[in-house]
Amino acid sequence: MINNPLLPLNSCTKEDIINYLEWGWQKEDILFKSILSRDTYYLNPDPLRNPLIFYLGHSAVFYINKLVMVGLLSQRINPDYERLFEMGVDPEFPDELQKILAHIRQQSLEDVWAYRNQVYQTVIKIINNTPLSLPITMDSPWWAIVMGMEHQRIHIETSSMLIRQLPPHLLAKPDGWSYAPSLGKPPENEMVLVDGGKVILGKKDDDFLYGWDVDFGSREEEVNSFLVSKYMITNYDFLDFVNEGGYENKEFWDEESWAWLVGENRHHPKFWLKTDDGYQYRAMFDHIDLPLDYPVEVNHYEAIAFCRYLSQKRGKKYGLMSEAQWHLASMGNDDVNNHNLNLNYQSPTPVGSITTAESQAGVYDIRGNVWEWLGDKFTPLTGFKPHFLYEDYSQPFFDNRHFLLVGGAWVTNGTEATRYYRNWFRPYFYQHAGFRIILLGK
């Protein structure tokens, strides 16, 4: 099956829509079928997320609930599931999950798989039987189908992050899954000048691609010229921070992040494993030698701590890009096929190794590879309006507690892999995410 990375809503056929559905559904199936034991489905590898069985049912339930809302489906398949598996979570503390965990863990794995398969057949039948009028717009019942497909593609990434946190012996690496080979020490990470200019944030209404509510609206900003690192900060770069006591030096952490650090008892990035010989790296399904030229994967707290460390070490002030700066630095290379996106690789790639992944400004991997933490908190653009099919998609998170991530990762796919997609997480949350630095001043 050909991977069409984007679905044009002004020219797609039913066959295109079914192919798009099948690609996402099969990728999600592959991840869940890597789990060896049924007992593992009842674990929550991340204490801030539901057990894995929830995510097995969640994407399927989402389709049904949205199809009912637009009148394309009149009879529910399993009303109990369609309540229990409906809402994801974003707790501040793990104990907020306790009320729902026991109920989720009572569900039969075999029944949830059967439900998932029934939903798949139902969605295919609806696609085949519903007249298609183009373009598909926000007020079309077809928007619910496209929303379901894009939601599932987001959850391919969500599930990959959860599965990656399981012990490797609980998993079987899928056939054909391979990691990009390390090339050794990364190239020198020089600072690149990005010329200033006007930036208009927000998805265009007439690009005929799906968008989430938070992608729409606009914000115009005038950005001054700035210096940014040519590559993302690598494991090699971050190793100095670790070896020089960065996780033990309170100077590099504020009160909030230090409390998190002490509570986690963390002394190195989450996906590094300390050994007698140094460190190994947790790839999706294995521990491998630490690839020094991969971008380091950390949360926002750790990214800021590294910036403070580097500022002290070099006598210059470093930080993270703003959303407007990122858009300016990423201009000029919009083809998603030019970047490490859409599972074209099954891991990060060495920084700069994909020669087509260069922006007009000469910045590499600003799209794909791993998500990039920004300095900005998550806020709506001017003109933001929640969509009636998913009113709580983004609006509850305009709380000054979530930071923006942009650019996507190797596993990011669908319209989430486009330039306008705005992602967000709490600063202590983990994703396939890293960062690059900008020079703020002396």
Tab-separated table of C-alpha atoms in Angstrom:
chain	number	residue	atom	x	y	z
A	1	MET	CA	0.000	0.000	0.000
A	2	ILE	CA	1.386	3.409	-1.008
A	3	ASN	CA	1.874	5.835	1.843
A	4	ASN	CA	0.202	9.087	0.847
A	5	PRO	CA	1.487	11.336	3.657
A	6	LEU	CA	-1.344	13.883	3.289
A	7	LEU	CA	-4.971	13.658	2.213
A	8	PRO	CA	-6.069	16.526	-0.105
A	9	LEU	CA	-9.633	17.340	0.870
A	10	ASN	CA	-10.479	18.961	-2.464
A	11	SER	CA	-9.501	16.056	-4.730
A	12	CYS	CA	-9.505	12.816	-2.707
A	13	THR	CA	-11.507	9.782	-3.771
A	14	LYS	CA	-13.133	7.192	-1.539
A	15	GLU	CA	-10.249	4.887	-2.433
A	16	ASP	CA	-7.787	7.547	-1.219
A	17	ILE	CA	-9.713	7.895	2.039
A	18	ILE	CA	-9.786	4.129	2.609
A	19	ASN	CA	-6.054	3.868	1.857
A	20	TYR	CA	-5.390	6.691	4.317
A	21	LEU	CA	-7.512	4.946	6.937
A	22	GLU	CA	-5.831	1.587	6.362
A	23	TRP	CA	-2.313	3.012	6.613
A	24	GLY	CA	-2.987	4.549	10.025
A	25	TRP	CA	-4.994	1.595	11.323
A	26	GLN	CA	-2.316	-0.915	10.320
A	27	LYS	CA	0.512	1.140	11.858
A	28	GLU	CA	-1.366	1.340	15.153
A	29	ASP	CA	-2.066	-2.413	15.001
A	30	ILE	CA	1.636	-3.135	14.426
A	31	LEU	CA	2.565	-1.268	17.590
A	32	PHE	CA	-0.020	-3.008	19.772
A	33	LYS	CA	0.837	-6.425	18.353
A	34	SER	CA	4.457	-5.931	19.446
A	35	ILE	CA	3.241	-6.502	23.028
A	36	LEU	CA	3.952	-10.133	23.932
A	37	SER	CA	1.748	-10.723	26.972
A	38	ARG	CA	-1.896	-9.878	27.552
A	39	ASP	CA	-0.985	-8.777	31.096
A	40	THR	CA	1.171	-5.979	29.664
A	41	TYR	CA	-1.888	-4.288	28.174
A	42	TYR	CA	-3.065	-3.574	31.704
A	43	LEU	CA	0.091	-1.662	32.634
A	44	ASN	CA	0.475	2.098	32.336
A	45	PRO	CA	4.173	2.546	31.427
A	46	ASP	CA	3.845	6.271	32.040
A	47	PRO	CA	2.209	7.064	35.397
A	48	LEU	CA	0.582	10.132	33.817
A	49	ARG	CA	-1.191	8.074	31.156
A	50	ASN	CA	-3.868	5.369	31.091
A	51	PRO	CA	-3.109	1.636	30.765
A	52	LEU	CA	-2.293	0.445	27.257
A	53	ILE	CA	-5.651	-1.293	26.842
A	54	PHE	CA	-7.299	2.136	27.007
A	55	TYR	CA	-5.408	3.270	23.901
A	56	LEU	CA	-6.263	0.040	22.103
A	57	GLY	CA	-9.909	1.016	22.400
A	58	HIS	CA	-9.596	4.803	22.300
A	59	SER	CA	-9.030	5.421	18.573
A	60	ALA	CA	-11.900	3.115	17.635
A	61	VAL	CA	-14.283	4.720	20.129
A	62	PHE	CA	-13.398	8.167	18.805
A	63	TYR	CA	-14.628	7.221	15.313
A	64	ILE	CA	-17.954	5.959	16.630
A	65	ASN	CA	-18.652	8.947	18.851
A	66	LYS	CA	-17.932	11.463	16.092
A	67	LEU	CA	-19.910	9.524	13.467
A	68	VAL	CA	-22.912	9.476	15.799
A	69	MET	CA	-22.585	13.247	16.330
A	70	VAL	CA	-22.818	13.995	12.575
A	71	GLY	CA	-25.570	11.477	11.890
A	72	LEU	CA	-23.536	9.035	9.795
A	73	LEU	CA	-24.160	6.330	12.401
A	74	SER	CA	-27.505	5.914	14.160
A	75	GLN	CA	-26.785	2.962	16.450
A	76	ARG	CA	-23.851	2.640	18.798
A	77	ILE	CA	-21.772	-0.542	18.868
A	78	ASN	CA	-20.931	-0.622	22.600
A	79	PRO	CA	-22.193	2.351	24.642
A	80	ASP	CA	-20.162	1.308	27.704
A	81	TYR	CA	-16.896	1.315	25.749
A	82	GLU	CA	-17.873	4.536	24.037
A	83	ARG	CA	-17.966	6.231	27.434
A	84	LEU	CA	-15.071	4.441	29.140
A	85	PHE	CA	-12.543	4.786	26.306
A	86	GLU	CA	-13.655	8.210	25.133
A	87	MET	CA	-11.531	10.718	27.046
A	88	GLY	CA	-7.763	10.800	27.237
A	89	VAL	CA	-6.004	12.212	30.289
A	90	ASP	CA	-3.668	15.050	31.182
A	91	PRO	CA	-3.299	14.818	34.958
A	92	GLU	CA	-0.916	16.970	36.918
A	93	PHE	CA	-0.228	14.106	39.346
A	94	PRO	CA	-0.499	10.297	38.892
A	95	ASP	CA	-3.010	9.808	41.691
A	96	GLU	CA	-5.603	11.737	39.659
A	97	LEU	CA	-5.955	8.601	37.501
A	98	GLN	CA	-6.927	6.226	40.291
A	99	LYS	CA	-10.698	6.568	39.891
A	100	ILE	CA	-10.695	5.248	36.331
A	101	LEU	CA	-7.763	2.806	36.386
A	102	ALA	CA	-9.589	-0.034	38.121
A	103	HIS	CA	-12.539	0.122	35.730
A	104	ILE	CA	-10.309	0.142	32.650
A	105	ARG	CA	-8.325	-2.839	33.936
A	106	GLN	CA	-11.515	-4.873	34.324
A	107	GLN	CA	-12.081	-4.897	30.559
A	108	SER	CA	-11.408	-8.020	28.501
A	109	LEU	CA	-8.492	-7.638	26.079
A	110	GLU	CA	-10.095	-10.053	23.622
A	111	ASP	CA	-13.352	-8.087	23.694
A	112	VAL	CA	-11.583	-4.783	23.085
A	113	TRP	CA	-9.738	-6.262	20.074
A	114	ALA	CA	-13.044	-7.591	18.751
A	115	TYR	CA	-14.668	-4.186	19.235
A	116	ARG	CA	-11.782	-2.502	17.436
A	117	ASN	CA	-12.162	-4.834	14.447
A	118	GLN	CA	-15.922	-4.249	14.346
A	119	VAL	CA	-15.406	-0.491	14.309
A	120	TYR	CA	-12.971	-0.800	11.418
A	121	GLN	CA	-15.543	-2.659	9.323
A	122	THR	CA	-18.207	-0.131	10.301
A	123	VAL	CA	-16.118	2.861	9.224
A	124	ILE	CA	-15.226	1.233	5.899
A	125	LYS	CA	-18.932	0.533	5.269
A	126	ILE	CA	-19.868	4.147	6.044
A	127	ILE	CA	-17.182	5.466	3.686
A	128	ASN	CA	-18.439	3.222	0.894
A	129	ASN	CA	-22.104	4.071	1.453
A	130	THR	CA	-21.915	7.851	2.009
A	131	PRO	CA	-22.048	10.198	-1.014
A	132	LEU	CA	-18.773	12.158	-1.246
A	133	SER	CA	-19.004	15.870	-1.979
A	134	LEU	CA	-15.752	17.808	-2.412
A	135	PRO	CA	-14.104	19.701	-0.968
A	136	ILE	CA	-14.521	18.216	2.513
A	137	THR	CA	-15.052	21.190	4.806
A	138	MET	CA	-15.504	21.672	8.552
A	139	ASP	CA	-19.281	21.609	8.265
A	140	SER	CA	-19.351	18.407	6.190
A	141	PRO	CA	-20.207	15.093	7.900
A	142	TRP	CA	-17.062	13.751	6.201
A	143	TRP	CA	-15.057	16.007	8.525
A	144	ALA	CA	-15.851	13.523	11.319
A	145	ILE	CA	-14.263	10.690	9.301
A	146	VAL	CA	-11.153	12.727	8.526
A	147	MET	CA	-10.968	13.861	12.165
A	148	GLY	CA	-11.068	10.210	13.246
A	149	MET	CA	-8.221	9.309	10.896
A	150	GLU	CA	-6.052	12.240	11.988
A	151	HIS	CA	-6.805	11.525	15.647
A	152	GLN	CA	-5.707	7.920	15.170
A	153	ARG	CA	-2.466	9.075	13.537
A	154	ILE	CA	-1.730	11.222	16.582
A	155	HIS	CA	-2.292	8.162	18.758
A	156	ILE	CA	0.178	6.095	16.756
A	157	GLU	CA	2.718	8.475	18.224
A	158	THR	CA	1.151	8.468	21.691
A	159	SER	CA	1.209	4.671	21.832
A	160	SER	CA	4.771	4.521	20.498
A	161	MET	CA	5.934	6.678	23.407
A	162	LEU	CA	4.136	4.481	25.946
A	163	ILE	CA	5.417	1.230	24.432
A	164	ARG	CA	8.932	2.643	24.360
A	165	GLN	CA	8.777	2.957	28.146
A	166	LEU	CA	8.117	-0.765	28.658
A	167	PRO	CA	10.978	-3.151	29.441
A	168	PRO	CA	12.246	-4.573	26.110
A	169	HIS	CA	11.637	-8.168	27.174
A	170	LEU	CA	7.893	-7.471	27.120
A	171	LEU	CA	8.033	-6.611	23.413
A	172	ALA	CA	8.822	-8.184	20.055
A	173	LYS	CA	10.290	-5.825	17.475
A	174	PRO	CA	8.050	-5.893	14.359
A	175	ASP	CA	9.403	-7.415	11.167
A	176	GLY	CA	11.281	-4.869	9.104
A	177	TRP	CA	11.664	-2.383	11.952
A	178	SER	CA	15.167	-0.890	11.927
A	179	TYR	CA	16.990	2.034	13.502
A	180	ALA	CA	19.046	4.571	11.594
A	181	PRO	CA	22.754	3.791	12.146
A	182	SER	CA	24.867	6.236	14.100
A	183	LEU	CA	27.712	7.861	12.188
A	184	GLY	CA	29.750	8.539	15.326
A	185	LYS	CA	30.653	11.976	16.627
A	186	PRO	CA	28.228	14.603	15.272
A	187	PRO	CA	29.321	17.535	13.113
A	188	GLU	CA	30.207	20.799	14.821
A	189	ASN	CA	27.007	22.525	15.862
A	190	GLU	CA	27.682	26.041	14.610
A	191	MET	CA	25.276	28.938	15.055
A	192	VAL	CA	23.404	30.025	11.917
A	193	LEU	CA	22.089	33.530	11.263
A	194	VAL	CA	18.376	33.673	10.469
A	195	ASP	CA	17.386	36.986	8.895
A	196	GLY	CA	14.532	38.779	10.570
A	197	GLY	CA	11.167	39.393	8.978
A	198	LYS	CA	7.419	39.329	9.374
A	199	VAL	CA	5.780	36.049	10.366
A	200	ILE	CA	2.070	35.269	10.169
A	201	LEU	CA	1.200	32.251	12.293
A	202	GLY	CA	-1.828	30.073	11.639
A	203	LYS	CA	-3.116	27.569	9.131
A	204	LYS	CA	-4.577	28.913	5.911
A	205	ASP	CA	-8.243	28.078	5.401
A	206	ASP	CA	-7.777	27.351	1.704
A	207	ASP	CA	-4.966	24.784	1.682
A	208	PHE	CA	-7.491	21.903	1.523
A	209	LEU	CA	-5.842	19.937	4.314
A	210	TYR	CA	-7.352	18.931	7.640
A	211	GLY	CA	-6.537	21.112	10.623
A	212	TRP	CA	-7.279	21.027	14.351
A	213	ASP	CA	-9.026	23.998	15.935
A	214	VAL	CA	-5.831	25.346	17.511
A	215	ASP	CA	-4.066	25.455	14.128
A	216	PHE	CA	-6.523	28.076	12.838
A	217	GLY	CA	-6.573	31.770	13.583
A	218	SER	CA	-3.638	34.089	13.049
A	219	ARG	CA	-0.940	36.059	14.795
A	220	GLU	CA	1.429	38.474	13.084
A	221	GLU	CA	4.868	39.107	14.559
A	222	GLU	CA	7.937	41.042	13.469
A	223	VAL	CA	11.030	38.973	14.290
A	224	ASN	CA	14.541	40.375	14.606
A	225	SER	CA	17.482	38.480	13.098
A	226	PHE	CA	18.845	35.820	15.454
A	227	LEU	CA	21.476	33.089	15.775
A	228	VAL	CA	20.275	29.494	16.140
A	229	SER	CA	22.100	26.179	16.274
A	230	LYS	CA	22.403	24.512	12.883
A	231	TYR	CA	21.527	21.140	14.430
A	232	MET	CA	19.487	20.005	17.385
A	233	ILE	CA	21.392	19.377	20.610
A	234	THR	CA	22.735	15.834	20.378
A	235	ASN	CA	23.424	13.075	22.871
A	236	TYR	CA	27.091	13.996	22.434
A	237	ASP	CA	26.421	17.613	23.445
A	238	PHE	CA	24.231	16.595	26.372
A	239	LEU	CA	26.769	14.073	27.647
A	240	ASP	CA	28.968	16.940	28.812
A	241	PHE	CA	26.072	18.352	30.819
A	242	VAL	CA	25.537	14.961	32.475
A	243	ASN	CA	29.229	14.264	33.107
A	244	GLU	CA	29.804	17.737	34.525
A	245	GLY	CA	27.097	17.275	37.155
A	246	GLY	CA	24.254	19.115	35.437
A	247	TYR	CA	21.608	16.987	37.156
A	248	GLU	CA	23.152	17.629	40.562
A	249	ASN	CA	23.746	21.385	40.233
A	250	LYS	CA	20.784	23.338	41.572
A	251	GLU	CA	21.956	26.495	39.756
A	252	PHE	CA	20.626	25.116	36.465
A	253	TRP	CA	17.108	24.401	37.708
A	254	ASP	CA	14.375	26.644	39.048
A	255	GLU	CA	12.369	25.716	42.132
A	256	GLU	CA	9.670	23.866	40.184
A	257	SER	CA	11.993	21.851	37.961
A	258	TRP	CA	14.341	21.034	40.857
A	259	ALA	CA	11.390	19.619	42.824
A	260	TRP	CA	10.532	17.458	39.803
A	261	LEU	CA	14.163	16.336	39.471
A	262	VAL	CA	14.455	15.347	43.112
A	263	GLY	CA	11.104	13.560	42.994
A	264	GLU	CA	12.143	11.605	39.917
A	265	ASN	CA	15.663	10.935	41.236
A	266	ARG	CA	16.847	11.483	37.691
A	267	HIS	CA	20.554	11.792	36.844
A	268	HIS	CA	20.452	11.513	33.045
A	269	PRO	CA	17.885	11.590	30.221
A	270	LYS	CA	15.010	9.158	30.547
A	271	PHE	CA	15.981	7.135	27.473
A	272	TRP	CA	19.604	6.647	28.521
A	273	LEU	CA	20.569	3.560	30.518
A	274	LYS	CA	23.599	3.789	32.824
A	275	THR	CA	26.051	0.896	32.418
A	276	ASP	CA	29.541	0.110	33.673
A	277	ASP	CA	30.906	1.355	30.331
A	278	GLY	CA	28.861	4.541	30.060
A	279	TYR	CA	25.365	4.767	28.635
A	280	GLN	CA	23.073	2.842	26.355
A	281	TYR	CA	20.068	4.239	24.520
A	282	ARG	CA	16.500	3.004	24.651
A	283	ALA	CA	15.238	2.796	21.067
A	284	MET	CA	11.657	1.707	20.451
A	285	PHE	CA	12.180	-1.982	21.174
A	286	ASP	CA	15.821	-2.417	22.266
A	287	HIS	CA	18.716	-1.023	24.209
A	288	ILE	CA	21.531	-0.075	21.808
A	289	ASP	CA	24.839	1.751	22.108
A	290	LEU	CA	24.221	5.443	22.751
A	291	PRO	CA	24.104	7.094	19.298
A	292	LEU	CA	26.084	10.259	19.954
A	293	ASP	CA	24.816	11.981	16.806
A	294	TYR	CA	21.099	11.424	17.472
A	295	PRO	CA	19.266	14.429	18.919
A	296	VAL	CA	18.940	14.118	22.681
A	297	GLU	CA	15.378	13.457	23.887
A	298	VAL	CA	14.461	15.329	27.033
A	299	ASN	CA	11.585	17.258	28.562
A	300	HIS	CA	11.276	21.045	28.762
A	301	TYR	CA	12.795	21.236	32.255
A	302	GLU	CA	15.940	19.466	31.053
A	303	ALA	CA	16.206	21.599	27.919
A	304	ILE	CA	16.110	24.815	29.961
A	305	ALA	CA	18.623	23.427	32.474
A	306	PHE	CA	21.037	22.684	29.608
A	307	CYS	CA	20.634	26.240	28.298
A	308	ARG	CA	21.544	27.616	31.752
A	309	TYR	CA	24.532	25.282	31.945
A	310	LEU	CA	25.784	26.314	28.509
A	311	SER	CA	25.255	29.990	29.310
A	312	GLN	CA	27.442	29.668	32.390
A	313	LYS	CA	30.065	27.646	30.534
A	314	ARG	CA	30.384	29.998	27.549
A	315	GLY	CA	29.609	33.316	29.179
A	316	LYS	CA	26.731	33.945	26.755
A	317	LYS	CA	22.995	33.610	27.270
A	318	TYR	CA	21.221	30.763	25.467
A	319	GLY	CA	17.575	29.777	25.303
A	320	LEU	CA	14.878	28.173	23.153
A	321	MET	CA	13.231	29.632	20.073
A	322	SER	CA	9.857	31.309	20.118
A	323	GLU	CA	7.083	30.049	17.860
A	324	ALA	CA	7.572	32.967	15.477
A	325	GLN	CA	11.334	32.417	15.342
A	326	TRP	CA	10.815	28.735	14.591
A	327	HIS	CA	8.499	29.525	11.679
A	328	LEU	CA	11.022	31.963	10.250
A	329	ALA	CA	13.865	29.451	10.618
A	330	SER	CA	11.836	26.608	9.082
A	331	MET	CA	10.714	28.370	5.907
A	332	GLY	CA	11.485	27.082	2.442
A	333	ASN	CA	11.189	23.286	2.632
A	334	ASP	CA	7.572	22.203	3.050
A	335	ASP	CA	7.696	18.769	1.381
A	336	VAL	CA	7.149	16.263	4.206
A	337	ASN	CA	9.042	13.641	2.166
A	338	ASN	CA	12.255	15.649	2.616
A	339	HIS	CA	12.302	15.068	6.365
A	340	ASN	CA	12.390	12.238	8.900
A	341	LEU	CA	8.596	12.042	9.198
A	342	ASN	CA	5.808	9.514	8.525
A	343	LEU	CA	7.856	6.541	9.809
A	344	ASN	CA	10.132	6.695	6.774
A	345	TYR	CA	12.711	5.748	9.411
A	346	GLN	CA	11.857	3.872	12.601
A	347	SER	CA	14.024	6.025	14.835
A	348	PRO	CA	15.705	9.399	14.974
A	349	THR	CA	18.497	9.926	12.452
A	350	PRO	CA	21.945	11.458	12.989
A	351	VAL	CA	21.630	15.242	12.904
A	352	GLY	CA	22.289	16.644	9.449
A	353	SER	CA	22.447	13.210	7.824
A	354	ILE	CA	19.319	13.772	5.719
A	355	THR	CA	20.637	16.332	3.270
A	356	THR	CA	17.144	17.270	2.077
A	357	ALA	CA	16.085	18.200	5.627
A	358	GLU	CA	17.533	21.714	5.422
A	359	SER	CA	15.543	24.919	5.665
A	360	GLN	CA	16.072	28.006	3.553
A	361	ALA	CA	18.087	29.489	6.435
A	362	GLY	CA	20.440	26.490	6.529
A	363	VAL	CA	18.975	24.895	9.670
A	364	TYR	CA	18.753	21.077	9.646
A	365	ASP	CA	16.046	18.776	11.015
A	366	ILE	CA	13.817	21.678	11.981
A	367	ARG	CA	11.067	19.441	10.650
A	368	GLY	CA	10.949	15.803	11.725
A	369	ASN	CA	13.529	13.661	13.517
A	370	VAL	CA	12.277	14.646	16.999
A	371	TRP	CA	9.879	17.329	18.196
A	372	GLU	CA	11.382	20.645	19.202
A	373	TRP	CA	10.546	22.293	22.517
A	374	LEU	CA	9.956	26.045	22.271
A	375	GLY	CA	10.209	28.727	24.925
A	376	ASP	CA	6.579	29.760	24.392
A	377	LYS	CA	3.669	28.563	26.459
A	378	PHE	CA	0.634	27.189	24.646
A	379	THR	CA	-1.884	29.915	23.801
A	380	PRO	CA	-4.554	30.274	21.108
A	381	LEU	CA	-4.102	32.375	17.992
A	382	THR	CA	-6.373	35.351	17.391
A	383	GLY	CA	-9.696	34.149	16.048
A	384	PHE	CA	-9.475	30.722	17.694
A	385	LYS	CA	-12.776	28.836	17.805
A	386	PRO	CA	-13.245	25.289	19.119
A	387	HIS	CA	-14.796	22.872	16.628
A	388	PHE	CA	-18.183	21.506	17.699
A	389	LEU	CA	-17.075	17.891	17.146
A	390	TYR	CA	-14.199	18.175	19.629
A	391	GLU	CA	-14.674	21.225	21.824
A	392	ASP	CA	-12.174	20.079	24.460
A	393	TYR	CA	-9.348	19.219	22.038
A	394	SER	CA	-7.171	22.205	22.940
A	395	GLN	CA	-9.217	24.755	24.907
A	396	PRO	CA	-8.697	23.172	28.383
A	397	PHE	CA	-4.921	23.453	27.965
A	398	PHE	CA	-4.687	27.242	27.680
A	399	ASP	CA	-3.735	27.169	31.345
A	400	ASN	CA	-0.183	28.556	31.355
A	401	ARG	CA	1.106	25.074	32.275
A	402	HIS	CA	1.833	23.654	28.814
A	403	PHE	CA	4.682	24.466	26.417
A	404	LEU	CA	4.676	24.357	22.641
A	405	LEU	CA	6.417	21.692	20.572
A	406	VAL	CA	6.744	21.976	16.815
A	407	GLY	CA	8.209	20.248	13.777
A	408	GLY	CA	7.210	16.649	14.440
A	409	ALA	CA	9.257	13.488	14.979
A	410	TRP	CA	10.141	10.401	12.944
A	411	VAL	CA	6.806	8.809	13.940
A	412	THR	CA	4.705	11.940	13.331
A	413	ASN	CA	2.363	11.439	10.394
A	414	GLY	CA	-0.644	12.926	8.627
A	415	THR	CA	-1.391	16.617	9.013
A	416	GLU	CA	0.395	16.554	12.373
A	417	ALA	CA	3.549	16.495	10.224
A	418	THR	CA	2.784	19.830	8.540
A	419	ARG	CA	4.390	23.143	9.511
A	420	TYR	CA	1.271	24.654	11.027
A	421	TYR	CA	0.532	21.881	13.550
A	422	ARG	CA	0.867	23.150	17.127
A	423	ASN	CA	1.626	20.526	19.772
A	424	TRP	CA	1.804	21.032	23.528
A	425	PHE	CA	2.696	19.211	26.729
A	426	ARG	CA	3.427	19.853	30.371
A	427	PRO	CA	7.139	20.712	30.903
A	428	TYR	CA	7.870	17.441	32.704
A	429	PHE	CA	6.186	15.268	30.091
A	430	TYR	CA	8.181	13.077	27.693
A	431	GLN	CA	7.671	12.816	23.981
A	432	HIS	CA	10.020	11.991	21.110
A	433	ALA	CA	11.260	15.532	21.692
A	434	GLY	CA	14.462	17.520	21.955
A	435	PHE	CA	15.587	21.086	21.353
A	436	ARG	CA	18.025	23.441	19.695
A	437	ILE	CA	19.462	26.647	21.126
A	438	ILE	CA	19.403	30.299	20.179
A	439	LEU	CA	21.757	33.026	21.357
A	440	LEU	CA	19.860	35.475	23.527
A	441	GLY	CA	22.765	37.798	24.331
A	442	LYS	CA	25.835	38.254	26.493
